[in-house]
């Protein structure tokens, strides 16, 4: 970590016969020196063992306290820079301590330039198949909202990232929530606002990695997602849809697509990209779907259940994918019809299938949370808990075991 050593420049003497005290800052075999603004006579500096001995003279006590304060401040600034980048630049540390900006140091990039830089990088990830095109569109939308905010509040087209303060960050949040407009709607809901703010933070973190900036102005943002109860189907409701025969081919196809997601847990964007190349058999003769999530590039391998196998066989050789192609908008519109026909009083969407897989199909049948998390392509089980709701039947089964102990 950072080492601070105080020394005296004895070749310099002021009119009071005192020499300045300097600090040598060392880190990773690199060092830099700077003045502490304090001075003392060479004799007193030597006789007090560089102010390390017990002091009696008030002036020397004050100087010692100021040097201690300097060392504490240096450690604090160093820690702040270390959190941003472990390869702390000592010149930047010196600039922080002196409050001076180097003359040859450029103003730095603007916030819109940072968004453009990250979007360019994200585009490469999309082109390589690491991330989904839909996520790229969200970053472009985030940039447009940021431009609108800067123009509305600062009457400018852009601002240097170095000028972004805490008030800028929280004014931006308020603008997104209450003033921004999109598709004739004013204001954005909390969860979408939090996601946009995290996008700005992610872009700035990338800029730090690229040595474009040294601090992330969005680190101060502490907004949180409002966790809502996920809608899912009970086993009875799932059976109702599965057993229903629709006379309309359109609804029958939508039913199959929905059931495919209910029994695999794949999100729409992932389900539509699956082909026969994603099918693989193991040594025990079990069939698997092997893939990575478009959103996170995390592996999401799922065993093929009987219902899924029937659907795959039904549409085999009819199209390139394992299931028919359909837009998310049409899918949700037709699912509303299916809910009405099946007398299911729930807002049925394609994503309800993913929730149903997590809750009713897997956890409800005793599959362990960590295994559900792996099949859904989550990075940790906390993400899975958002989808996975504890069913009353599971609680009752556990309580029946407990009851038996009290009989």
Short mmCIF file of N, CA and C in Angstrom, two decimals, residues 13-146:
data_model
loop_
_atom_site.label_atom_id
_atom_site.label_comp_id
_atom_site.label_asym_id
_atom_site.label_seq_id
_atom_site.Cartn_x
_atom_site.Cartn_y
_atom_site.Cartn_z
N UNK A 13 16.58 27.25 2.98
CA UNK A 13 16.37 27.89 4.29
C UNK A 13 15.59 29.18 4.07
N UNK A 14 14.51 29.36 4.82
CA UNK A 14 13.74 30.60 4.69
C UNK A 14 14.31 31.69 5.60
N UNK A 15 13.68 32.84 5.63
CA UNK A 15 14.20 33.98 6.39
C UNK A 15 14.20 33.73 7.89
N UNK A 16 13.41 32.73 8.35
CA UNK A 16 13.37 32.40 9.77
C UNK A 16 14.39 31.32 10.12
N UNK A 17 15.22 30.96 9.13
CA UNK A 17 16.23 29.94 9.37
C UNK A 17 15.66 28.53 9.41
N UNK A 18 14.50 28.35 8.80
CA UNK A 18 13.85 27.03 8.80
C UNK A 18 13.87 26.42 7.40
N UNK A 19 13.92 25.11 7.34
CA UNK A 19 13.92 24.39 6.07
C UNK A 19 12.58 23.68 5.88
N UNK A 20 12.09 23.59 4.63
CA UNK A 20 10.77 22.99 4.37
C UNK A 20 10.76 21.48 4.61
N UNK A 21 9.59 20.99 5.04
CA UNK A 21 9.38 19.56 5.23
C UNK A 21 8.62 19.01 4.01
N UNK A 22 9.17 18.00 3.40
CA UNK A 22 8.54 17.38 2.22
C UNK A 22 8.04 15.97 2.58
N UNK A 23 7.16 15.48 1.75
CA UNK A 23 6.65 14.12 1.91
C UNK A 23 7.01 13.30 0.67
N UNK A 24 7.51 12.10 0.90
CA UNK A 24 7.80 11.19 -0.21
C UNK A 24 6.73 10.10 -0.21
N UNK A 25 5.94 10.05 -1.29
CA UNK A 25 4.86 9.07 -1.42
C UNK A 25 5.35 7.92 -2.30
N UNK A 26 5.27 6.71 -1.78
CA UNK A 26 5.77 5.54 -2.51
C UNK A 26 4.69 4.48 -2.64
N UNK A 27 4.64 3.89 -3.86
CA UNK A 27 3.68 2.82 -4.13
C UNK A 27 4.14 2.03 -5.35
N UNK A 28 4.20 0.71 -5.23
CA UNK A 28 4.57 -0.16 -6.35
C UNK A 28 5.90 0.25 -7.00
N UNK A 29 6.93 0.45 -6.18
CA UNK A 29 8.27 0.80 -6.67
C UNK A 29 8.32 2.16 -7.38
N UNK A 30 7.29 2.95 -7.21
CA UNK A 30 7.28 4.30 -7.77
C UNK A 30 7.13 5.29 -6.63
N UNK A 31 7.68 6.48 -6.83
CA UNK A 31 7.56 7.47 -5.77
C UNK A 31 7.49 8.88 -6.35
N UNK A 32 6.96 9.76 -5.51
CA UNK A 32 6.83 11.16 -5.90
C UNK A 32 6.95 11.99 -4.63
N UNK A 33 7.52 13.18 -4.74
CA UNK A 33 7.70 14.06 -3.58
C UNK A 33 6.86 15.31 -3.73
N UNK A 34 6.46 15.86 -2.60
CA UNK A 34 5.69 17.09 -2.60
C UNK A 34 5.85 17.81 -1.27
N UNK A 35 5.67 19.11 -1.30
CA UNK A 35 5.81 19.91 -0.09
C UNK A 35 4.60 19.73 0.81
N UNK A 36 4.85 19.72 2.11
CA UNK A 36 3.74 19.63 3.07
C UNK A 36 3.27 21.02 3.49
N UNK A 37 4.05 22.05 3.13
CA UNK A 37 3.70 23.41 3.54
C UNK A 37 4.21 23.77 4.92
N UNK A 38 4.95 22.84 5.55
CA UNK A 38 5.48 23.07 6.90
C UNK A 38 7.00 23.24 6.84
N UNK A 39 7.54 23.92 7.87
CA UNK A 39 8.99 24.14 7.93
C UNK A 39 9.45 24.14 9.39
N UNK A 40 10.73 23.77 9.59
CA UNK A 40 11.31 23.70 10.94
C UNK A 40 12.82 23.82 10.80
N UNK A 41 13.45 24.26 11.85
CA UNK A 41 14.91 24.39 11.79
C UNK A 41 15.57 23.02 11.71
N UNK A 42 16.73 22.96 11.06
CA UNK A 42 17.44 21.69 10.91
C UNK A 42 17.79 21.10 12.27
N UNK A 43 18.14 21.98 13.23
CA UNK A 43 18.53 21.51 14.55
C UNK A 43 17.37 20.84 15.28
N UNK A 44 16.18 21.49 15.24
CA UNK A 44 15.03 20.94 15.95
C UNK A 44 14.52 19.66 15.24
N UNK A 45 14.63 19.63 13.94
CA UNK A 45 14.21 18.45 13.17
C UNK A 45 15.06 17.23 13.57
N UNK A 46 16.37 17.50 13.75
CA UNK A 46 17.28 16.41 14.13
C UNK A 46 17.12 16.03 15.59
N UNK A 47 17.01 17.03 16.47
CA UNK A 47 16.95 16.74 17.91
C UNK A 47 15.65 16.06 18.32
N UNK A 48 14.58 16.24 17.54
CA UNK A 48 13.28 15.60 17.85
C UNK A 48 13.09 14.29 17.08
N UNK A 49 14.19 13.86 16.41
CA UNK A 49 14.11 12.62 15.60
C UNK A 49 12.98 12.74 14.57
N UNK A 50 13.07 13.81 13.79
CA UNK A 50 12.07 14.09 12.74
C UNK A 50 10.66 14.20 13.31
N UNK A 51 10.58 14.84 14.50
CA UNK A 51 9.31 15.09 15.20
C UNK A 51 8.67 13.78 15.70
N UNK A 52 9.45 12.72 15.82
CA UNK A 52 8.90 11.46 16.31
C UNK A 52 9.01 11.33 17.83
N UNK A 53 9.90 12.11 18.46
CA UNK A 53 10.05 12.07 19.92
C UNK A 53 8.91 12.84 20.59
N UNK A 54 8.68 12.62 21.88
CA UNK A 54 7.68 13.42 22.60
C UNK A 54 8.01 14.91 22.47
N UNK A 55 7.02 15.72 22.14
CA UNK A 55 7.24 17.14 21.88
C UNK A 55 6.68 17.99 23.01
N UNK A 56 7.38 19.11 23.29
CA UNK A 56 6.93 20.04 24.32
C UNK A 56 6.65 21.42 23.76
N UNK A 57 7.35 21.79 22.70
CA UNK A 57 7.16 23.11 22.10
C UNK A 57 5.86 23.11 21.30
N UNK A 58 5.00 24.08 21.58
CA UNK A 58 3.67 24.11 20.98
C UNK A 58 3.73 24.15 19.45
N UNK A 59 4.64 24.93 18.88
CA UNK A 59 4.74 25.03 17.43
C UNK A 59 5.06 23.67 16.81
N UNK A 60 5.95 22.94 17.45
CA UNK A 60 6.33 21.63 16.93
C UNK A 60 5.18 20.63 17.05
N UNK A 61 4.40 20.75 18.12
CA UNK A 61 3.22 19.89 18.29
C UNK A 61 2.22 20.15 17.17
N UNK A 62 2.02 21.43 16.84
CA UNK A 62 1.10 21.82 15.76
C UNK A 62 1.58 21.25 14.43
N UNK A 63 2.90 21.40 14.16
CA UNK A 63 3.46 20.89 12.91
C UNK A 63 3.27 19.37 12.83
N UNK A 64 3.52 18.66 13.94
CA UNK A 64 3.36 17.21 13.97
C UNK A 64 1.92 16.81 13.69
N UNK A 65 0.98 17.54 14.27
CA UNK A 65 -0.44 17.26 14.03
C UNK A 65 -0.81 17.47 12.57
N UNK A 66 -0.24 18.53 11.99
CA UNK A 66 -0.52 18.81 10.57
C UNK A 66 0.08 17.75 9.66
N UNK A 67 1.24 17.25 10.03
CA UNK A 67 1.85 16.17 9.23
C UNK A 67 1.03 14.89 9.35
N UNK A 68 0.52 14.61 10.54
CA UNK A 68 -0.36 13.45 10.73
C UNK A 68 -1.62 13.58 9.89
N UNK A 69 -2.15 14.80 9.86
CA UNK A 69 -3.35 15.06 9.07
C UNK A 69 -3.06 14.89 7.57
N UNK A 70 -1.88 15.34 7.16
CA UNK A 70 -1.46 15.18 5.76
C UNK A 70 -1.40 13.70 5.40
N UNK A 71 -0.80 12.90 6.28
CA UNK A 71 -0.66 11.47 6.03
C UNK A 71 -2.03 10.78 5.97
N UNK A 72 -2.94 11.18 6.84
CA UNK A 72 -4.29 10.62 6.87
C UNK A 72 -5.04 10.96 5.58
N UNK A 73 -4.90 12.21 5.13
CA UNK A 73 -5.57 12.65 3.92
C UNK A 73 -5.00 11.94 2.70
N UNK A 74 -3.68 11.74 2.70
CA UNK A 74 -3.04 11.03 1.59
C UNK A 74 -3.56 9.59 1.50
N UNK A 75 -3.70 8.95 2.67
CA UNK A 75 -4.20 7.57 2.70
C UNK A 75 -5.65 7.51 2.21
N UNK A 76 -6.43 8.51 2.58
CA UNK A 76 -7.83 8.56 2.17
C UNK A 76 -7.94 8.73 0.66
N UNK A 77 -7.20 9.70 0.11
CA UNK A 77 -7.23 9.93 -1.34
C UNK A 77 -6.72 8.73 -2.11
N UNK A 78 -5.68 8.09 -1.55
CA UNK A 78 -5.12 6.92 -2.20
C UNK A 78 -6.16 5.80 -2.27
N UNK A 79 -6.89 5.59 -1.18
CA UNK A 79 -7.92 4.55 -1.14
C UNK A 79 -9.00 4.81 -2.18
N UNK A 80 -9.40 6.07 -2.34
CA UNK A 80 -10.41 6.43 -3.33
C UNK A 80 -9.93 6.09 -4.73
N UNK A 81 -8.69 6.43 -5.03
CA UNK A 81 -8.14 6.14 -6.35
C UNK A 81 -7.93 4.65 -6.55
N UNK A 82 -7.56 3.95 -5.49
CA UNK A 82 -7.31 2.51 -5.56
C UNK A 82 -8.60 1.75 -5.90
N UNK A 83 -9.72 2.22 -5.38
CA UNK A 83 -11.00 1.57 -5.67
C UNK A 83 -11.36 1.69 -7.14
N UNK A 84 -10.92 2.78 -7.75
CA UNK A 84 -11.18 2.99 -9.18
C UNK A 84 -10.23 2.16 -10.02
N UNK A 85 -8.95 2.19 -9.65
CA UNK A 85 -7.93 1.45 -10.38
C UNK A 85 -6.77 1.14 -9.45
N UNK A 86 -6.49 -0.15 -9.19
CA UNK A 86 -5.38 -0.52 -8.28
C UNK A 86 -4.03 0.03 -8.72
N UNK A 87 -3.87 0.31 -10.02
CA UNK A 87 -2.63 0.91 -10.49
C UNK A 87 -2.69 2.42 -10.29
N UNK A 88 -2.63 2.85 -9.04
CA UNK A 88 -2.80 4.26 -8.71
C UNK A 88 -1.69 5.10 -9.33
N UNK A 89 -2.10 6.16 -10.02
CA UNK A 89 -1.15 7.10 -10.61
C UNK A 89 -0.76 8.12 -9.53
N UNK A 90 0.52 8.13 -9.15
CA UNK A 90 0.95 9.03 -8.07
C UNK A 90 0.85 10.50 -8.46
N UNK A 91 0.95 10.79 -9.75
CA UNK A 91 0.78 12.18 -10.19
C UNK A 91 -0.66 12.65 -9.92
N UNK A 92 -1.61 11.73 -10.16
CA UNK A 92 -3.01 12.07 -9.88
C UNK A 92 -3.24 12.22 -8.38
N UNK A 93 -2.57 11.38 -7.60
CA UNK A 93 -2.69 11.50 -6.15
C UNK A 93 -2.16 12.84 -5.67
N UNK A 94 -1.02 13.24 -6.24
CA UNK A 94 -0.45 14.54 -5.87
C UNK A 94 -1.39 15.68 -6.25
N UNK A 95 -1.98 15.58 -7.46
CA UNK A 95 -2.93 16.60 -7.91
C UNK A 95 -4.13 16.68 -6.98
N UNK A 96 -4.59 15.51 -6.50
CA UNK A 96 -5.72 15.48 -5.56
C UNK A 96 -5.35 16.17 -4.24
N UNK A 97 -4.14 15.91 -3.76
CA UNK A 97 -3.72 16.45 -2.47
C UNK A 97 -3.46 17.95 -2.52
N UNK A 98 -2.95 18.42 -3.65
CA UNK A 98 -2.64 19.85 -3.78
C UNK A 98 -3.84 20.65 -4.28
N UNK A 99 -4.81 19.94 -4.85
CA UNK A 99 -5.97 20.64 -5.40
C UNK A 99 -5.66 21.33 -6.71
N UNK A 100 -4.54 20.95 -7.31
CA UNK A 100 -4.13 21.57 -8.57
C UNK A 100 -4.30 20.58 -9.72
N UNK A 101 -4.66 21.12 -10.86
CA UNK A 101 -4.76 20.30 -12.07
C UNK A 101 -3.53 20.56 -12.91
N UNK A 102 -2.93 19.50 -13.39
CA UNK A 102 -1.74 19.68 -14.22
C UNK A 102 -2.07 20.51 -15.45
N UNK A 103 -1.17 21.41 -15.82
CA UNK A 103 -1.39 22.30 -16.95
C UNK A 103 -1.56 21.53 -18.25
N UNK A 104 -0.78 20.44 -18.39
CA UNK A 104 -0.83 19.68 -19.63
C UNK A 104 -1.92 18.61 -19.62
N UNK A 105 -2.72 18.58 -18.57
CA UNK A 105 -3.78 17.59 -18.48
C UNK A 105 -5.01 18.07 -19.25
N UNK A 106 -5.48 17.30 -20.23
CA UNK A 106 -6.63 17.71 -21.02
C UNK A 106 -7.90 17.74 -20.17
N UNK A 107 -8.90 18.43 -20.68
CA UNK A 107 -10.16 18.56 -19.96
C UNK A 107 -10.84 17.20 -19.80
N UNK A 108 -10.60 16.31 -20.71
CA UNK A 108 -11.20 14.99 -20.63
C UNK A 108 -12.43 14.89 -21.52
N UNK A 109 -12.95 13.68 -21.67
CA UNK A 109 -14.09 13.47 -22.57
C UNK A 109 -15.39 14.01 -22.00
N UNK A 110 -16.35 14.22 -22.87
CA UNK A 110 -17.69 14.61 -22.44
C UNK A 110 -18.47 13.36 -22.09
N UNK A 111 -19.58 13.53 -21.42
CA UNK A 111 -20.39 12.39 -21.02
C UNK A 111 -21.00 11.71 -22.24
N UNK A 112 -21.34 12.47 -23.26
CA UNK A 112 -21.90 11.86 -24.48
C UNK A 112 -20.82 11.10 -25.23
N UNK A 113 -19.60 11.60 -25.23
CA UNK A 113 -18.49 10.88 -25.85
C UNK A 113 -18.25 9.55 -25.15
N UNK A 114 -18.41 9.56 -23.82
CA UNK A 114 -18.25 8.32 -23.06
C UNK A 114 -19.34 7.32 -23.45
N UNK A 115 -20.59 7.80 -23.59
CA UNK A 115 -21.68 6.92 -24.00
C UNK A 115 -21.42 6.36 -25.39
N UNK A 116 -20.92 7.21 -26.31
CA UNK A 116 -20.62 6.76 -27.67
C UNK A 116 -19.50 5.72 -27.67
N UNK A 117 -18.50 5.95 -26.83
CA UNK A 117 -17.37 5.01 -26.75
C UNK A 117 -17.83 3.65 -26.26
N UNK A 118 -18.67 3.66 -25.22
CA UNK A 118 -19.14 2.38 -24.69
C UNK A 118 -20.10 1.70 -25.67
N UNK A 119 -20.94 2.49 -26.34
CA UNK A 119 -21.87 1.91 -27.31
C UNK A 119 -21.12 1.22 -28.44
N UNK A 120 -20.01 1.84 -28.87
CA UNK A 120 -19.18 1.23 -29.91
C UNK A 120 -18.63 -0.12 -29.43
N UNK A 121 -18.16 -0.16 -28.19
CA UNK A 121 -17.65 -1.40 -27.61
C UNK A 121 -18.77 -2.43 -27.49
N UNK A 122 -19.95 -1.99 -27.05
CA UNK A 122 -21.08 -2.89 -26.86
C UNK A 122 -21.54 -3.46 -28.21
N UNK A 123 -21.45 -2.64 -29.25
CA UNK A 123 -21.82 -3.09 -30.60
C UNK A 123 -20.95 -4.27 -31.02
N UNK A 124 -19.67 -4.22 -30.69
CA UNK A 124 -18.76 -5.33 -31.01
C UNK A 124 -19.20 -6.60 -30.28
N UNK A 125 -19.64 -6.45 -29.05
CA UNK A 125 -20.09 -7.60 -28.28
C UNK A 125 -21.36 -8.20 -28.89
N UNK A 126 -22.24 -7.32 -29.39
CA UNK A 126 -23.46 -7.79 -30.04
C UNK A 126 -23.12 -8.53 -31.33
N UNK A 127 -22.21 -7.95 -32.12
CA UNK A 127 -21.82 -8.56 -33.40
C UNK A 127 -21.16 -9.92 -33.21
N UNK A 128 -20.50 -10.10 -32.06
CA UNK A 128 -19.83 -11.37 -31.79
C UNK A 128 -20.77 -12.37 -31.12
N UNK A 129 -22.02 -11.95 -30.86
CA UNK A 129 -23.00 -12.84 -30.26
C UNK A 129 -22.96 -12.89 -28.75
N UNK A 130 -22.15 -12.02 -28.12
CA UNK A 130 -22.04 -12.03 -26.66
C UNK A 130 -23.22 -11.36 -25.98
N UNK A 131 -23.80 -10.36 -26.62
CA UNK A 131 -24.93 -9.64 -26.05
C UNK A 131 -26.04 -9.50 -27.09
N UNK A 132 -27.24 -9.21 -26.61
CA UNK A 132 -28.41 -9.15 -27.49
C UNK A 132 -28.56 -7.76 -28.12
N UNK A 133 -29.04 -7.71 -29.37
CA UNK A 133 -29.28 -6.42 -30.03
C UNK A 133 -30.24 -5.53 -29.25
N UNK A 134 -31.19 -6.16 -28.55
CA UNK A 134 -32.17 -5.37 -27.78
C UNK A 134 -31.48 -4.57 -26.68
N UNK A 135 -30.43 -5.12 -26.09
CA UNK A 135 -29.69 -4.41 -25.05
C UNK A 135 -28.96 -3.20 -25.64
N UNK A 136 -28.47 -3.35 -26.86
CA UNK A 136 -27.79 -2.24 -27.53
C UNK A 136 -28.77 -1.09 -27.77
N UNK A 137 -29.99 -1.42 -28.14
CA UNK A 137 -31.00 -0.39 -28.36
C UNK A 137 -31.30 0.37 -27.07
N UNK A 138 -31.24 -0.32 -25.94
CA UNK A 138 -31.49 0.34 -24.66
C UNK A 138 -30.39 1.37 -24.35
N UNK A 139 -29.13 1.04 -24.70
CA UNK A 139 -28.04 1.99 -24.48
C UNK A 139 -28.19 3.21 -25.39
N UNK A 140 -28.65 2.99 -26.60
CA UNK A 140 -28.88 4.12 -27.51
C UNK A 140 -30.00 5.00 -26.98
N UNK A 141 -31.03 4.37 -26.43
CA UNK A 141 -32.14 5.11 -25.83
C UNK A 141 -31.65 5.89 -24.60
N UNK A 142 -30.77 5.27 -23.82
CA UNK A 142 -30.21 5.94 -22.63
C UNK A 142 -29.46 7.20 -23.04
N UNK A 143 -28.71 7.12 -24.13
CA UNK A 143 -27.97 8.29 -24.62
C UNK A 143 -28.93 9.40 -25.04
N UNK A 144 -30.00 9.04 -25.76
CA UNK A 144 -30.98 10.05 -26.20
C UNK A 144 -31.62 10.76 -25.01
N UNK A 145 -31.93 10.00 -23.96
CA UNK A 145 -32.51 10.60 -22.75
C UNK A 145 -31.52 11.55 -22.08
N UNK A 146 -30.26 11.16 -22.07
CA UNK A 146 -29.22 12.00 -21.48
C UNK A 146 -29.05 13.30 -22.25
#
